[in-house]
Amino acid sequence: MDDQKAYAIVGHSMLRPDAREKVRGRAVYVADFRLPGMLFARVLWSDRPHARILHIDTRQALDLPGVYTVVTADDAPNTRYGVYLKDQLIFARGKVRHIGEPVAAVAAESEAIAEKAIEKIVVQYEELPAIFEPIEAMKPGAPLIHPDLESYEATYPKIVKGNVCLYTRLSMGDTEKGFEDADYVFEDTFKTQPMYQGYLEPRGAVASFDFNDKLTVWTSNQQILVCQAELATALEMPMTQVRVIGTAIGGAFGGKLKTSVEPIAALLAKKSGRPVRLVLTREEDFIASRARAPYILRLKTGVKANGKITAKSVELIADCGGYSDHVVGTMGLAVSFSQGPYKIPNAEAKGYCVYTNNPNYSCMRAYGVHQMCFATESQMDIIASKIGMDPAEFRRRNLAEDGDVLVTTQPLRSVTVDQTMAQVLKACHWEEKRKASKQRGVKNFYGIGMANTILNMGLLSSAAIVKINEDGTASVLTGAVDLGTGNHTALAQIAAEELGMKPNDVNIAAVDSDSSPYDLGQIASRTIFDCGNAIKLAANDARRQLFATADEVLGAEGRELRASEGNVYVRDEPDKKISIRDLMGYRLYFKGGPIIGRAGWLGKPGFDHLVGEGYPQPPSVTFVFGTHVAEVEVDVGTGQVKVERITAAHDVGRAINPLGVAAQIEGGVVQGMGYALYEEMQIHEGVVQNPDFLNYRMPTILDAPEIVPIILEIPEEYGPFGAKGIGEPTNMGPPPAIANAIYNAVGVRVKELPITPERLLHALDDKKTREA
Amino acid sequence: MKHAIELTINGKCYQIEVEPEERLLDVLRDRLGLIGAKEGCSTGDCGACTVLMNGQAVTSCMILAVAVDGADITTIEGLEKDGEIHPLQKAFIEEGAVQCGYCTPGMILSALALLKENPEPSDDEIRRALAGNLCRCTGYTRIIAAVKAGAERMKNHG
Amino acid sequence: MQFEYFRPQSMNEALRFLADHKKEAMILAGGTDVINGLRTGKQAAKYLVDIGHLADMKGIHPADDGLFIGALAKVRDIERSPLLVDGWRVIAQAAGTLASAQIRNLATIGGNICNASPSADMAPALLVLDSMAEIAGIEERHRVPLDQFFKGPGKTILAPGQILIGFHVGRQLPNTAGYYIKRGVRRAMDCAIVGVAALASTSDGHLSKVRIALGAVAPTPFRAYKAEQFILEQGDLDQTTISKAARIASEACRPIDDVRSRAWYRRRMVEVETNRALGWVAKELKWGEG
């Protein structure tokens, strides 16, 4: 592995070029878009959780001055689409399955007129029995939400029954024997809440058809190329006729995947013959959200008196709401990582994804592993406490190593959790603080807790094209958008390092499906890893072409060439050099022609043996690890928890842009803290009770704790310059670390998120009653 | 019925006819193309639409334009002088306080209102002044650092 | 939201317009509640009467009998008013807990009170100071004790055509301390789950006045008279008395379950926070320190 110091650009903190337009208020987001003749759209969302649509009368809406068009399911192809399970339509057809499902949409001269028109659409419904509890929905005789489920196409070996749209089971070793061998067996049930991604920019899209019936969509989607493909499927158009362009994105966190508003805007644009902009209000964004799915997690773990885990089995139930969306995928990862980063010889994992008439749930940062991590890391502390062992020591005795297998039977690699743990415990003075006195004043108690994280790294395909320009700069075409994370800065660093250019001479081009090569999207922490690899390979391809010409021009006769700061020179003979600009002049006007570097990348897991039943995910390429320690103060009078500090160590393989990595850790930690303590989409009979930023409580600047990021760089063989992704792991540590710190402070275990003051006070009361 | 109002925006006087229901945010964004003020929640809970009105930070989604006839408004677009960005804007770039950027203009304007009254704020004063500006990306650490760095830079700029 | 906008040039013009249009008219002051209400359709009006610029309702002014706080005084100005010290400080302190700096720059104290949210942060502070609300109609003006002002969530005694002009806050005894505790979940931006204001005065080493007011735990903000009475009867602010009074206060409330909190938690927090607010007051008054 190369030495970090050998790199001129990679590994050095770089300021983001896009920050300049953002601080000036000039970055253009979807809502800032205006096209000549553009109309404004509003959507009529279902206000019934489960109902047959008898009739939709749009006449009064159409009669309103300023209204151009109204669309319903009648205007949309009857093609079901979806990522894992094709169960979705653009508009509800025949029946609605959740509140917030699109029923109709209007395009008008202004949003106000469109809004008025929406109120004039009359929908006759016939209520159907609705069901809101996944466990109820699994029972025989429960009302069927998708009676045609059996016939839906799926990308995974589908095992379905009733409202269960995914059943999966994985196993390894002999769990029964494992539990027999155990001295103690722990059974705990955990619950997680629906969590809203809370990006500051609501979802939106602008759609326009040209005279050749080609559709162009501008959107703040996380998956531009996937969006293109899904639009083409949903609209029954060839992909050549669908062009998707990425705009500036005001955050996403898993909430702007695949398509949501795009097909609606497209149908309106098609029918009206005008460009149409659809930007959701915050309330709509909540109601029609794709929130992180709530999980019920039942864990059973057997452990020896010496602290060795002998067996673990989990049963997970996820609530999909009305459509499966990404919930199916989250379950795949949740069961995969149900052991946590621990060596457990006998393991079993079962997962169920269940339709209900709750809102259409989906996924968020750290996918299903987030929910799983809360349960596993909470139970690790429950066990440690019971067997009288320090939680860190208990974890150490069970830490996985390279070669240990997941319940998918895939062997782990690049396991560095021992090191993230060691670093973080040292940095936060774990030993002393665990022993320190808990009580501060009369009502306040200090606590410290930890959690380890594990996540997959590397997911499916990316591609890149590197064009060397006439002036010696380079343009990188990729399908990767920058969600705000700063990945474009780091991707430019990767290209610049490989090309031997200055980072500011590399531009990551705006993403346009007409010219950008395939990319799965900015999901799964995969951008630096997968797109980074594609870009590095493409840049290498371009460099190879440059060097071939340089060899000729410089008369190097096969001697080793190097490139740096925009010049190519013969190694050990730095005077024998030529600028890339001059090389390009030679290429373009004399010999060789333009230079285009290109590469496609599909991470090879070295493991293609998919086991078990109904498993929906591809294997991981590699894995990424981290450890969080939370320090809290609990007010036992009110149940209020103040997070004082979170120390977060993450192995990122190589920090391409250390500044960007630290920023990801800080942001992820605060989001995770919100999930731990404050945030919950409260759903009652399918209705979101708190669809606003007043009552859906995201942490404010006053709530943010001190964050100590620790960046470990243990190079990953498969990563570009050794790098792994960092977006998601940062977000999973805080909930269990905080729950464990609370237990350390006051001896109370809360197994349901969020740990609100009421929930904690309730638990404190229970403890008092038990003790009395 | 439309009402004629006069607003001074970033030092320029505008005479505009507005409908009674038009919010200041609508006038800035839709009439004048000042897109730096962002609509994040429409309920005054996120601060993305923050502008300065007569020197004070306000959420422009909570203001009817007709009701602030005569007001002096500063938007993020008004911070640049002679093609130079404001020292506070510079600090946000250099401290890495910008991620998705949607909260950034509002955040900077809230910070500017604070620094004008209190050129050397403590961490706690910064937090209190920015409590109405949600950020989902950064975890706020670098925003606090940027406000402090901005305060320094502003002092040096006289 | 659709309405006509009217900006009267004087109080009289405002009152006349309101008298002529009664239920068709709605008053606009700071706008932070009204605009939300109109936008979501929770409120509707044919006319929006903008009184925001009427000078005689602005500002905080010393008066013969204490203080006059105009209904149009901005919450932000109240938070930072140099007049609001000693016994009156609780008003400024409560003002600082309301929403964000941006909202405090717009919101008026009158709006906070007239909106009549059970959780209005300004209400408990004004209640413990025995504030009188001054109400103007086309033909008369009168003062009403603030604890008779609220009728229910969103409801006040204001009749159509009337305007709340401001608040008269009486002079307080030299030894007076008041404190407002807002219990939310986040450390800012939340509506109060429970709001508790407590205030006490001493003269010659005796407790001469005790006030406790509660927000967000009943259809209206209200005074916890029984708890006050109990403390006065005991004539003490020691921990035992405070704890009992806090319990009495919690028994007086009628909280509900809603999206922000559960009733049991609210009731419990009334006890906890009343305890703490009174404790703070006792400490500030150096009670029991000889």
GROMACS .gro file of C-alpha atoms in nm, chain A residues 115 119 283, chain B residues 21 42-43 62, chain C residues 1-3 26 33-45:
model
   24
  115GLU     CA    1  -5.384   2.465  -0.461
  119GLU     CA    2  -5.950   2.153  -0.326
  283GLU     CA    3  -4.602   1.946   0.539
  793GLU     CA    4  -5.117   3.761   0.081
  814SER     CA    5  -4.305   2.803   0.572
  815THR     CA    6  -4.377   2.809   0.945
  834MET     CA    7  -4.364   3.507   0.847
  931MET     CA    8  -5.518   3.255   0.209
  932GLN     CA    9  -5.714   3.540   0.065
  933PHE     CA   10  -5.813   3.861   0.235
  956MET     CA   11  -5.880   3.994   1.203
  963ASP     CA   12  -4.925   3.334   1.446
  964VAL     CA   13  -5.171   3.496   1.207
  965ILE     CA   14  -4.978   3.415   0.890
  966ASN     CA   15  -4.945   3.050   0.987
  967GLY     CA   16  -5.314   3.038   1.071
  968LEU     CA   17  -5.420   3.193   0.743
  969ARG     CA   18  -5.181   2.987   0.534
  970THR     CA   19  -5.301   2.657   0.675
  971GLY     CA   20  -5.664   2.763   0.662
  972LYS     CA   21  -5.701   2.721   1.036
  973GLN     CA   22  -5.800   3.086   1.043
  974ALA     CA   23  -5.980   3.294   0.783
  975ALA     CA   24  -6.075   3.658   0.758
   0.00000   0.00000   0.00000
